[in-house]
CSV table of N, CA and C in Angstrom, one decimal:
chain,number,residue,atom,x,y,z
A,1,MET,N,-20.7,-51.6,-26.7
A,1,MET,CA,-22.2,-51.7,-27.1
A,1,MET,C,-23.0,-52.9,-26.7
A,2,HIS,N,-24.1,-53.1,-26.2
A,2,HIS,CA,-24.6,-54.3,-25.8
A,2,HIS,C,-24.6,-55.2,-26.6
A,3,GLN,N,-24.6,-56.5,-26.3
A,3,GLN,CA,-25.0,-57.6,-27.1
A,3,GLN,C,-26.3,-57.7,-27.6
A,4,ALA,N,-26.4,-58.0,-28.7
A,4,ALA,CA,-27.8,-58.2,-29.1
A,4,ALA,C,-28.3,-59.7,-28.9
A,5,THR,N,-27.7,-60.5,-28.3
A,5,THR,CA,-28.0,-61.8,-28.1
A,5,THR,C,-29.1,-61.9,-27.1
A,6,PRO,N,-30.2,-62.6,-27.3
A,6,PRO,CA,-31.3,-62.7,-26.5
A,6,PRO,C,-30.9,-63.5,-25.2
A,7,ARG,N,-31.1,-63.0,-24.0
A,7,ARG,CA,-31.1,-63.6,-22.8
A,7,ARG,C,-32.2,-63.9,-22.0
A,8,TYR,N,-32.1,-64.8,-21.0
A,8,TYR,CA,-33.3,-65.2,-20.2
A,8,TYR,C,-32.9,-65.8,-18.9
A,9,TYR,N,-33.5,-65.3,-17.8
A,9,TYR,CA,-33.0,-66.1,-16.7
A,9,TYR,C,-34.4,-66.1,-15.7
A,10,HIS,N,-34.4,-67.3,-15.1
A,10,HIS,CA,-35.6,-67.6,-14.3
A,10,HIS,C,-35.1,-68.5,-13.3
A,11,VAL,N,-36.0,-68.0,-11.9
A,11,VAL,CA,-35.6,-68.6,-10.6
A,11,VAL,C,-37.0,-68.8,-9.7
A,12,THR,N,-37.2,-69.9,-9.2
A,12,THR,CA,-38.3,-69.8,-8.2
A,12,THR,C,-37.9,-69.6,-6.6
A,13,VAL,N,-38.4,-69.3,-5.9
A,13,VAL,CA,-38.0,-69.0,-4.6
A,13,VAL,C,-39.5,-69.3,-3.6
A,14,ARG,N,-39.3,-69.6,-2.4
A,14,ARG,CA,-40.0,-69.6,-1.5
A,14,ARG,C,-40.3,-68.3,-1.1
A,15,PRO,N,-41.3,-67.5,-0.5
A,15,PRO,CA,-41.4,-66.1,0.0
A,15,PRO,C,-40.7,-66.2,1.3
A,16,ALA,N,-39.5,-65.4,1.6
A,16,ALA,CA,-39.0,-65.0,2.7
A,16,ALA,C,-38.3,-63.7,2.7
A,17,PRO,N,-38.3,-62.8,3.9
A,17,PRO,CA,-37.7,-61.5,3.7
A,17,PRO,C,-36.3,-61.6,3.3
A,18,GLU,N,-35.8,-62.7,3.9
A,18,GLU,CA,-34.1,-62.8,3.4
A,18,GLU,C,-33.9,-63.0,1.9
A,19,ARG,N,-34.8,-63.6,1.5
A,19,ARG,CA,-34.9,-63.9,0.0
A,19,ARG,C,-34.6,-62.7,-0.8
A,20,VAL,N,-35.5,-61.7,-0.4
A,20,VAL,CA,-35.6,-60.5,-1.3
A,20,VAL,C,-33.9,-60.0,-1.4
A,21,GLY,N,-33.2,-59.6,-0.8
A,21,GLY,CA,-31.8,-59.5,-1.0
A,21,GLY,C,-30.8,-60.4,-1.6
A,22,GLN,N,-31.2,-61.6,-1.3
A,22,GLN,CA,-30.5,-62.5,-2.3
A,22,GLN,C,-30.8,-62.6,-3.6
A,23,VAL,N,-32.1,-62.5,-3.8
A,23,VAL,CA,-32.6,-62.6,-5.5
A,23,VAL,C,-32.0,-61.0,-5.9
A,24,GLN,N,-32.2,-60.0,-5.5
A,24,GLN,CA,-31.4,-58.9,-5.9
A,24,GLN,C,-30.0,-59.2,-6.4
A,25,ARG,N,-29.1,-59.7,-5.2
A,25,ARG,CA,-27.7,-60.0,-5.6
A,25,ARG,C,-27.6,-61.1,-6.9
A,26,ILE,N,-28.3,-62.0,-6.7
A,26,ILE,CA,-28.4,-62.6,-8.0
A,26,ILE,C,-28.6,-62.0,-9.5
A,27,MET,N,-29.4,-61.4,-9.1
A,27,MET,CA,-29.9,-60.4,-10.5
A,27,MET,C,-28.9,-59.6,-11.1
A,28,ALA,N,-28.3,-59.0,-9.9
A,28,ALA,CA,-27.1,-58.2,-10.3
A,28,ALA,C,-26.1,-58.5,-10.9
A,29,ALA,N,-25.8,-60.0,-10.3
A,29,ALA,CA,-24.6,-60.4,-11.1
A,29,ALA,C,-25.1,-60.9,-12.6
A,30,HIS,N,-26.3,-61.6,-12.6
A,30,HIS,CA,-26.2,-61.6,-13.9
A,30,HIS,C,-26.3,-60.7,-14.8
A,31,LEU,N,-26.9,-59.6,-14.5
A,31,LEU,CA,-26.8,-58.3,-15.3
A,31,LEU,C,-25.4,-57.9,-15.6
A,32,ARG,N,-24.4,-58.1,-14.5
A,32,ARG,CA,-23.1,-57.9,-14.9
A,32,ARG,C,-22.6,-58.7,-15.8
A,33,TYR,N,-22.8,-60.1,-15.7
A,33,TYR,CA,-22.3,-61.1,-16.8
A,33,TYR,C,-22.8,-60.6,-18.0
A,34,TRP,N,-24.2,-60.3,-18.3
A,34,TRP,CA,-24.6,-59.8,-19.6
A,34,TRP,C,-24.3,-58.4,-20.1
A,35,GLY,N,-23.4,-57.6,-19.3
A,35,GLY,CA,-22.8,-56.6,-19.5
A,35,GLY,C,-24.0,-55.5,-19.6
A,36,LEU,N,-24.8,-55.6,-18.5
A,36,LEU,CA,-25.9,-54.5,-18.3
A,36,LEU,C,-25.6,-53.7,-17.0
A,37,GLU,N,-24.6,-53.6,-16.7
A,37,GLU,CA,-24.6,-52.6,-15.3
A,37,GLU,C,-25.3,-51.6,-15.1
A,38,ARG,N,-25.5,-50.8,-16.3
A,38,ARG,CA,-26.2,-49.6,-16.1
A,38,ARG,C,-27.7,-49.9,-15.7
A,39,LEU,N,-28.2,-51.2,-15.9
A,39,LEU,CA,-29.7,-51.3,-15.7
A,39,LEU,C,-29.7,-51.8,-14.3
A,40,THR,N,-28.8,-52.2,-13.4
A,40,THR,CA,-28.8,-52.9,-12.0
A,40,THR,C,-29.5,-52.3,-11.1
A,41,PRO,N,-29.4,-50.8,-11.0
A,41,PRO,CA,-29.8,-50.3,-9.8
A,41,PRO,C,-31.4,-50.3,-9.9
A,42,SER,N,-31.8,-50.0,-11.1
A,42,SER,CA,-33.6,-50.0,-11.5
A,42,SER,C,-34.4,-51.1,-11.1
A,43,THR,N,-33.3,-52.2,-11.9
A,43,THR,CA,-33.7,-53.7,-11.8
A,43,THR,C,-33.9,-54.1,-10.4
A,44,THR,N,-33.0,-54.0,-9.7
A,44,THR,CA,-32.9,-54.6,-8.3
A,44,THR,C,-33.7,-54.0,-7.2
A,45,ARG,N,-34.1,-52.5,-7.7
A,45,ARG,CA,-34.9,-51.9,-6.7
A,45,ARG,C,-36.5,-52.4,-7.0
A,46,GLY,N,-36.7,-52.5,-8.4
A,46,GLY,CA,-38.0,-52.9,-9.0
A,46,GLY,C,-38.1,-54.4,-8.4
A,47,LEU,N,-37.3,-55.2,-8.8
A,47,LEU,CA,-37.6,-56.6,-8.0
A,47,LEU,C,-37.7,-56.6,-6.6
A,48,GLY,N,-36.9,-56.0,-5.8
A,48,GLY,CA,-37.0,-55.6,-4.4
A,48,GLY,C,-38.8,-55.3,-4.0
A,49,LEU,N,-39.3,-54.2,-4.5
A,49,LEU,CA,-40.4,-54.0,-4.6
A,49,LEU,C,-41.6,-55.1,-4.6
A,50,LEU,N,-41.4,-55.4,-5.8
A,50,LEU,CA,-42.5,-56.5,-6.1
A,50,LEU,C,-42.4,-57.8,-5.1
A,51,MET,N,-41.0,-58.2,-4.8
A,51,MET,CA,-41.0,-59.2,-3.9
A,51,MET,C,-41.2,-59.1,-2.5
A,52,GLU,N,-41.1,-57.8,-1.9
A,52,GLU,CA,-41.7,-57.5,-0.6
A,52,GLU,C,-43.2,-57.7,-0.6
A,53,LEU,N,-43.9,-57.4,-1.8
A,53,LEU,CA,-45.4,-57.4,-1.8
A,53,LEU,C,-45.7,-58.9,-1.9
A,54,ALA,N,-44.9,-59.7,-2.4
A,54,ALA,CA,-45.2,-61.0,-2.4
A,54,ALA,C,-44.8,-61.7,-1.3
A,55,VAL,N,-44.0,-61.1,-0.6
A,55,VAL,CA,-43.7,-62.0,0.6
A,55,VAL,C,-44.9,-61.8,1.4
A,56,GLN,N,-45.2,-60.1,1.5
A,56,GLN,CA,-46.1,-60.0,2.4
A,56,GLN,C,-47.8,-60.8,1.9
A,57,GLY,N,-47.9,-60.8,0.7
A,57,GLY,CA,-49.4,-61.4,0.3
A,57,GLY,C,-49.3,-63.1,0.6
A,58,SER,N,-48.1,-63.6,0.3
A,58,SER,CA,-48.2,-65.1,0.2
A,58,SER,C,-47.1,-65.8,0.9
A,59,PRO,N,-47.5,-65.7,1.9
A,59,PRO,CA,-46.2,-66.7,2.8
A,59,PRO,C,-45.8,-68.1,2.7
A,60,ASP,N,-46.8,-68.7,2.0
A,60,ASP,CA,-46.6,-69.8,2.0
A,60,ASP,C,-46.6,-70.5,0.3
A,61,ALA,N,-46.8,-69.7,-0.6
A,61,ALA,CA,-46.7,-69.8,-1.8
A,61,ALA,C,-45.2,-69.6,-2.4
A,62,ARG,N,-45.1,-69.8,-3.9
A,62,ARG,CA,-43.9,-69.6,-4.7
A,62,ARG,C,-43.8,-68.4,-5.3
A,63,ILE,N,-42.4,-67.8,-5.4
A,63,ILE,CA,-42.5,-66.6,-6.2
A,63,ILE,C,-41.4,-66.8,-7.6
A,64,GLU,N,-42.1,-66.6,-8.6
A,64,GLU,CA,-41.2,-66.5,-9.8
A,64,GLU,C,-40.6,-65.6,-10.1
A,65,ILE,N,-39.5,-65.4,-10.5
A,65,ILE,CA,-39.0,-64.1,-11.1
A,65,ILE,C,-38.3,-64.4,-12.4
A,66,GLU,N,-38.4,-63.8,-13.3
A,66,GLU,CA,-37.8,-63.8,-14.8
A,66,GLU,C,-37.5,-62.5,-15.3
A,67,ALA,N,-36.4,-62.8,-15.9
A,67,ALA,CA,-35.7,-61.6,-16.9
A,67,ALA,C,-35.4,-62.1,-18.2
A,68,TRP,N,-35.9,-61.1,-19.1
A,68,TRP,CA,-35.5,-61.2,-20.4
A,68,TRP,C,-34.8,-60.1,-21.2
A,69,TRP,N,-33.6,-60.4,-21.8
A,69,TRP,CA,-32.8,-59.4,-22.4
A,69,TRP,C,-33.3,-59.7,-23.8
A,70,ASN,N,-33.7,-58.6,-24.6
A,70,ASN,CA,-33.7,-58.8,-26.0
A,70,ASN,C,-32.8,-58.1,-27.2
A,71,GLY,N,-31.8,-57.3,-26.5
A,71,GLY,CA,-30.9,-56.5,-27.3
A,71,GLY,C,-31.1,-55.2,-27.1
A,72,GLN,N,-32.5,-54.7,-26.6
A,72,GLN,CA,-32.6,-53.4,-26.6
A,72,GLN,C,-33.5,-53.0,-25.1
A,73,GLN,N,-34.3,-54.1,-24.7
A,73,GLN,CA,-34.8,-53.9,-23.5
A,73,GLN,C,-34.6,-55.2,-22.5
A,74,LEU,N,-34.6,-54.6,-21.1
A,74,LEU,CA,-34.7,-55.7,-20.2
A,74,LEU,C,-36.2,-55.8,-19.7
A,75,ILE,N,-36.8,-56.9,-19.7
A,75,ILE,CA,-37.9,-57.0,-19.1
A,75,ILE,C,-38.0,-58.0,-17.8
A,76,ASN,N,-38.4,-57.5,-16.7
A,76,ASN,CA,-38.5,-58.3,-15.3
A,76,ASN,C,-39.8,-58.7,-15.3
A,77,ALA,N,-40.1,-59.9,-14.8
A,77,ALA,CA,-41.5,-60.1,-14.2
A,77,ALA,C,-41.6,-60.8,-12.8
A,78,VAL,N,-42.4,-60.7,-12.0
A,78,VAL,CA,-42.4,-61.3,-10.9
A,78,VAL,C,-43.9,-61.9,-10.8
A,79,SER,N,-44.0,-63.2,-10.5
A,79,SER,CA,-45.2,-63.8,-10.5
A,79,SER,C,-45.4,-64.6,-8.9
A,80,TYR,N,-46.5,-64.4,-8.4
A,80,TYR,CA,-46.8,-65.0,-7.2
A,80,TYR,C,-48.3,-65.3,-7.0
A,81,GLU,N,-48.6,-66.1,-6.0
A,81,GLU,CA,-50.0,-66.7,-5.8
A,81,GLU,C,-50.4,-66.0,-4.2
A,82,THR,N,-51.5,-65.6,-4.4
A,82,THR,CA,-52.1,-65.2,-3.2
A,82,THR,C,-53.4,-66.1,-3.0
A,83,PRO,N,-53.9,-66.1,-1.6
A,83,PRO,CA,-54.8,-67.0,-1.4
A,83,PRO,C,-56.1,-66.4,-1.9
A,84,VAL,N,-56.9,-67.1,-1.9
A,84,VAL,CA,-58.2,-66.6,-2.7
A,84,VAL,C,-59.1,-65.7,-1.4
A,85,GLY,N,-59.4,-64.5,-2.2
A,85,GLY,CA,-60.0,-63.6,-1.2
A,85,GLY,C,-59.3,-62.4,-0.8
A,86,ALA,N,-57.9,-62.7,-1.0
A,86,ALA,CA,-56.8,-61.8,-0.3
A,86,ALA,C,-56.9,-60.5,-0.9
A,87,ALA,N,-57.1,-59.9,-0.5
A,87,ALA,CA,-57.0,-58.4,-1.3
A,87,ALA,C,-55.5,-58.0,-1.3
A,88,ALA,N,-55.1,-57.3,-2.6
A,88,ALA,CA,-53.4,-56.9,-2.5
A,88,ALA,C,-53.7,-55.6,-2.3
A,89,HIS,N,-53.6,-54.9,-1.0
A,89,HIS,CA,-53.9,-53.5,-0.8
A,89,HIS,C,-53.0,-52.4,-1.3
A,90,GLU,N,-51.4,-53.1,-1.4
A,90,GLU,CA,-50.5,-52.3,-1.8
A,90,GLU,C,-50.1,-52.5,-3.2
A,91,LEU,N,-50.7,-53.2,-3.8
A,91,LEU,CA,-50.7,-53.3,-5.5
A,91,LEU,C,-50.5,-52.3,-6.2
A,92,PRO,N,-51.5,-51.0,-5.6
A,92,PRO,CA,-51.2,-50.0,-6.9
A,92,PRO,C,-50.3,-49.2,-6.2
A,93,LEU,N,-50.0,-49.1,-5.0
A,93,LEU,CA,-49.0,-48.2,-4.4
A,93,LEU,C,-47.6,-48.9,-5.2
A,94,ARG,N,-47.1,-50.1,-5.0
A,94,ARG,CA,-45.9,-50.7,-5.3
A,94,ARG,C,-46.0,-50.5,-7.3
A,95,CYS,N,-47.0,-50.6,-7.8
A,95,CYS,CA,-47.3,-50.5,-9.2
A,95,CYS,C,-46.9,-48.8,-9.9
A,96,SER,N,-47.4,-48.0,-8.7
A,96,SER,CA,-46.9,-46.5,-9.1
A,96,SER,C,-45.5,-46.2,-9.0
A,97,GLN,N,-45.1,-46.9,-8.0
A,97,GLN,CA,-43.5,-46.7,-7.7
A,97,GLN,C,-42.5,-47.4,-8.9
A,98,ILE,N,-43.2,-48.8,-9.3
A,98,ILE,CA,-42.5,-49.2,-10.5
A,98,ILE,C,-42.7,-48.4,-12.0
A,99,ALA,N,-44.0,-47.8,-11.9
A,99,ALA,CA,-44.1,-46.8,-13.1
A,99,ALA,C,-43.2,-45.8,-13.2
A,100,GLU,N,-42.9,-45.2,-11.8
A,100,GLU,CA,-41.9,-43.9,-12.0
A,100,GLU,C,-40.6,-44.4,-12.4
A,101,MET,N,-40.1,-45.6,-12.1
A,101,MET,CA,-38.6,-46.0,-12.4
A,101,MET,C,-38.4,-46.8,-13.5
A,102,SER,N,-39.5,-47.1,-14.3
A,102,SER,CA,-39.1,-47.9,-15.3
A,102,SER,C,-39.8,-47.3,-16.8
A,103,ASP,N,-39.4,-47.8,-17.9
A,103,ASP,CA,-39.9,-47.4,-19.1
A,103,ASP,C,-40.9,-48.1,-19.6
A,104,GLY,N,-41.9,-49.0,-18.9
A,104,GLY,CA,-43.1,-49.5,-19.1
A,104,GLY,C,-43.3,-50.7,-18.4
A,105,TRP,N,-44.8,-50.8,-17.8
A,105,TRP,CA,-44.9,-51.8,-16.7
A,105,TRP,C,-46.3,-52.4,-17.1
A,106,GLY,N,-46.8,-53.7,-16.3
A,106,GLY,CA,-47.9,-54.2,-16.6
A,106,GLY,C,-48.4,-55.0,-15.3
A,107,SER,N,-49.7,-55.2,-15.3
A,107,SER,CA,-49.6,-56.4,-14.2
A,107,SER,C,-51.2,-57.1,-14.8
A,108,CYS,N,-51.3,-58.3,-14.1
A,108,CYS,CA,-52.5,-59.1,-14.8
A,108,CYS,C,-52.5,-59.9,-13.4
A,109,THR,N,-53.9,-60.3,-13.2
A,109,THR,CA,-54.2,-61.2,-12.2
A,109,THR,C,-55.3,-62.4,-12.8
A,110,ARG,N,-54.9,-63.5,-12.7
A,110,ARG,CA,-55.9,-64.5,-13.0
A,110,ARG,C,-56.1,-65.7,-12.0
A,111,ARG,N,-57.3,-65.6,-11.5
A,111,ARG,CA,-57.6,-66.5,-10.2
A,111,ARG,C,-56.9,-66.0,-9.2
A,112,ALA,N,-55.9,-66.9,-8.5
A,112,ALA,CA,-55.3,-66.2,-7.5
A,112,ALA,C,-53.8,-66.0,-7.8
A,113,GLN,N,-53.6,-65.8,-9.1
A,113,GLN,CA,-52.0,-65.6,-9.6
A,113,GLN,C,-51.7,-64.3,-10.1
A,114,HIS,N,-50.9,-63.5,-9.4
A,114,HIS,CA,-50.5,-62.2,-9.7
A,114,HIS,C,-49.3,-62.3,-10.6
A,115,LEU,N,-49.3,-61.2,-11.3
A,115,LEU,CA,-48.2,-61.3,-12.5
A,115,LEU,C,-48.1,-59.8,-12.9
A,116,VAL,N,-46.7,-59.4,-12.4
A,116,VAL,CA,-46.4,-57.6,-12.5
A,116,VAL,C,-44.9,-57.7,-13.2
A,117,TRP,N,-44.9,-57.1,-14.4
A,117,TRP,CA,-43.7,-56.9,-15.1
A,117,TRP,C,-43.3,-55.1,-15.3
A,118,PHE,N,-42.0,-55.3,-15.5
A,118,PHE,CA,-41.8,-53.9,-15.8
A,118,PHE,C,-40.3,-54.3,-16.8
A,119,ALA,N,-40.2,-52.8,-17.6
A,119,ALA,CA,-39.4,-53.1,-18.7
A,119,ALA,C,-38.3,-51.7,-18.6
A,120,LEU,N,-37.0,-51.8,-18.9
A,120,LEU,CA,-36.2,-50.9,-18.8
A,120,LEU,C,-35.2,-51.2,-20.2
A,121,ARG,N,-35.3,-49.8,-20.7
A,121,ARG,CA,-34.8,-49.8,-22.1
A,121,ARG,C,-33.1,-49.6,-21.8
A,122,SER,N,-32.3,-50.1,-22.5
A,122,SER,CA,-30.9,-49.7,-22.5
A,122,SER,C,-30.8,-48.2,-23.2
A,123,ARG,N,-29.7,-47.8,-22.4
A,123,ARG,CA,-29.6,-46.3,-22.8
A,123,ARG,C,-28.1,-46.1,-23.0
A,124,ILE,N,-27.8,-45.6,-24.3
A,124,ILE,CA,-26.7,-45.3,-24.7
A,124,ILE,C,-25.6,-44.5,-23.7
A,125,ASP,N,-24.4,-45.1,-23.7
A,125,ASP,CA,-23.2,-44.9,-22.9
A,125,ASP,C,-23.1,-43.2,-23.1
A,126,ASP,N,-22.9,-42.6,-22.1
A,126,ASP,CA,-22.8,-40.9,-22.2
A,126,ASP,C,-21.6,-40.5,-23.2
A,127,HIS,N,-20.7,-41.5,-23.1
A,127,HIS,CA,-19.4,-41.0,-24.0
A,127,HIS,C,-19.4,-41.3,-25.4
A,128,GLU,N,-20.6,-42.0,-25.7
A,128,GLU,CA,-20.5,-42.5,-27.2
A,128,GLU,C,-21.6,-41.5,-27.9
A,129,VAL,N,-21.0,-40.9,-29.0
A,129,VAL,CA,-21.7,-39.9,-29.9
A,129,VAL,C,-22.6,-40.4,-30.9
A,130,LEU,N,-23.5,-40.1,-31.1
A,130,LEU,CA,-24.5,-40.5,-32.0
A,130,LEU,C,-24.0,-39.8,-33.5
A,131,VAL,N,-24.0,-40.5,-34.4
A,131,VAL,CA,-23.6,-39.8,-35.9
A,131,VAL,C,-24.6,-39.9,-36.7
A,132,ALA,N,-25.1,-38.9,-37.4
A,132,ALA,CA,-26.2,-38.6,-38.3
A,132,ALA,C,-25.8,-39.3,-39.3
A,133,LYS,N,-27.2,-40.0,-39.8
A,133,LYS,CA,-26.8,-40.9,-41.2
A,133,LYS,C,-27.2,-40.4,-42.2
A,134,ARG,N,-26.7,-40.6,-43.3
A,134,ARG,CA,-27.1,-39.5,-44.4
A,134,ARG,C,-28.1,-40.5,-45.0
A,135,PRO,N,-29.4,-40.0,-45.4
A,135,PRO,CA,-30.9,-40.5,-45.8
A,135,PRO,C,-30.2,-41.1,-47.3
A,136,ALA,N,-30.9,-42.7,-47.1
A,136,ALA,CA,-30.8,-43.3,-48.5
A,136,ALA,C,-31.5,-42.4,-49.9
A,137,PRO,N,-30.9,-42.3,-51.1
A,137,PRO,CA,-31.5,-41.6,-51.9
A,137,PRO,C,-32.9,-42.3,-52.3
A,138,THR,N,-33.7,-41.1,-52.9
A,138,THR,CA,-35.1,-41.6,-53.2
A,138,THR,C,-34.7,-42.3,-54.7
A,139,ALA,N,-36.3,-42.9,-55.3
A,139,ALA,CA,-36.2,-43.6,-56.6
A,139,ALA,C,-35.6,-42.3,-57.6
A,140,SER,N,-36.0,-41.4,-57.4
A,140,SER,CA,-35.8,-40.5,-58.7
A,140,SER,C,-34.1,-39.8,-58.6
A,141,GLU,N,-33.8,-39.8,-57.4
A,141,GLU,CA,-32.1,-39.8,-57.3
A,141,GLU,C,-31.6,-40.9,-58.0
A,142,ALA,N,-31.9,-41.9,-57.6
A,142,ALA,CA,-31.0,-43.2,-57.8
A,142,ALA,C,-31.2,-43.7,-59.3
A,143,LEU,N,-32.2,-43.1,-60.2
A,143,LEU,CA,-32.2,-43.6,-61.6
A,143,LEU,C,-31.1,-42.8,-62.1
A,144,GLY,N,-30.4,-43.3,-63.2
A,144,GLY,CA,-29.5,-42.9,-64.1
A,144,GLY,C,-30.3,-41.9,-65.1
A,145,VAL,N,-29.3,-41.4,-65.7
A,145,VAL,CA,-29.5,-40.4,-66.9
A,145,VAL,C,-30.2,-41.1,-68.2
A,146,PRO,N,-31.4,-40.6,-68.5
A,146,PRO,CA,-31.9,-41.3,-69.7
A,146,PRO,C,-31.1,-41.4,-71.1
A,147,ARG,N,-31.2,-42.7,-71.6
A,147,ARG,CA,-30.3,-42.8,-72.6
A,147,ARG,C,-30.6,-41.7,-73.8
A,148,ALA,N,-29.5,-41.4,-74.4
A,148,ALA,CA,-29.7,-40.6,-75.8
A,148,ALA,C,-30.5,-40.8,-76.7
A,149,VAL,N,-31.4,-40.2,-77.5
A,149,VAL,CA,-32.2,-40.8,-78.7
A,149,VAL,C,-31.4,-41.2,-79.6
A,150,LEU,N,-31.5,-42.5,-80.0
A,150,LEU,CA,-30.8,-43.1,-80.9
A,150,LEU,C,-30.9,-42.2,-82.6
A,151,SER,N,-30.2,-42.0,-83.1
A,151,SER,CA,-30.3,-41.1,-84.5
A,151,SER,C,-30.8,-41.9,-85.6
A,152,ARG,N,-30.2,-43.2,-85.5
A,152,ARG,CA,-30.8,-44.3,-87.0
A,152,ARG,C,-32.0,-45.0,-86.3
A,153,PRO,N,-32.9,-45.0,-86.7
A,153,PRO,CA,-34.2,-46.1,-86.3
A,153,PRO,C,-33.6,-47.4,-86.8
A,154,GLY,N,-34.2,-48.0,-85.7
A,154,GLY,CA,-34.0,-49.5,-85.7
A,154,GLY,C,-32.5,-49.9,-85.3
A,155,ALA,N,-31.6,-49.2,-85.0
A,155,ALA,CA,-30.3,-49.3,-84.2
A,155,ALA,C,-30.6,-49.9,-82.8
A,156,ASP,N,-29.7,-50.7,-82.6
A,156,ASP,CA,-29.7,-51.7,-81.3
A,156,ASP,C,-31.0,-52.4,-81.1
A,157,GLY,N,-31.5,-52.5,-82.1
A,157,GLY,CA,-33.2,-53.3,-82.1
A,157,GLY,C,-34.1,-52.6,-81.3
A,158,VAL,N,-34.1,-51.2,-81.4
A,158,VAL,CA,-35.1,-50.2,-81.2
A,158,VAL,C,-35.7,-50.0,-82.4
A,159,PRO,N,-37.1,-50.2,-82.4
A,159,PRO,CA,-38.0,-49.8,-83.4
A,159,PRO,C,-38.1,-48.5,-84.1
A,160,ALA,N,-38.2,-48.1,-85.3
A,160,ALA,CA,-38.7,-46.6,-85.2
A,160,ALA,C,-39.9,-46.4,-84.8
A,161,ARG,N,-40.3,-45.2,-84.6
A,161,ARG,CA,-41.3,-44.7,-83.9
A,161,ARG,C,-42.4,-44.3,-85.2
A,162,ALA,N,-43.6,-44.4,-84.8
A,162,ALA,CA,-44.5,-44.2,-86.0
A,162,ALA,C,-44.3,-42.5,-86.4
A,163,GLY,N,-44.2,-42.1,-87.5
A,163,GLY,CA,-44.4,-40.7,-87.8
A,163,GLY,C,-42.9,-40.1,-87.8
A,164,ALA,N,-41.8,-41.0,-87.5
A,164,ALA,CA,-40.4,-40.3,-87.1
A,164,ALA,C,-40.0,-40.5,-88.8
A,165,ALA,N,-39.1,-39.2,-89.1
A,165,ALA,CA,-38.6,-39.1,-90.5
A,165,ALA,C,-37.4,-39.9,-90.6
A,166,SER,N,-37.1,-40.3,-91.7
A,166,SER,CA,-35.8,-41.1,-91.8
A,166,SER,C,-35.1,-40.6,-92.4
């Protein structure tokens, strides 16, 4: 089973085509270290798509890559700057490719800063069998049987009821 310990990784690189493969290998090594080998192909593919877009759009700016593991999801984000007025023509195409391979994604543009993130859920291993859990008892099932009505009034500190015969 995957560890539930939260993990975080951040790296800033200069945009260059050779950095794409380098960052993919670095991220694959981190995922192996975190025990998330099954998420490696989708993660490295998504990061590659987004880094290629960033390299094309901003050859002089920096690219920030982040990864968060919260025990259930791996969230990857790529942030990069583009020159003011530069159109990101390939962003919709790349985002549609990211949407196909991920469990969730999003993008945000503020001034000249683009941020695209995608999330991958941890999958249960194929050989791991799910065991059905017995539902918790409801309040009516959890209550005990009512006490027997006391035969003597006033026994055990319980007052006699009005109109009861003694």
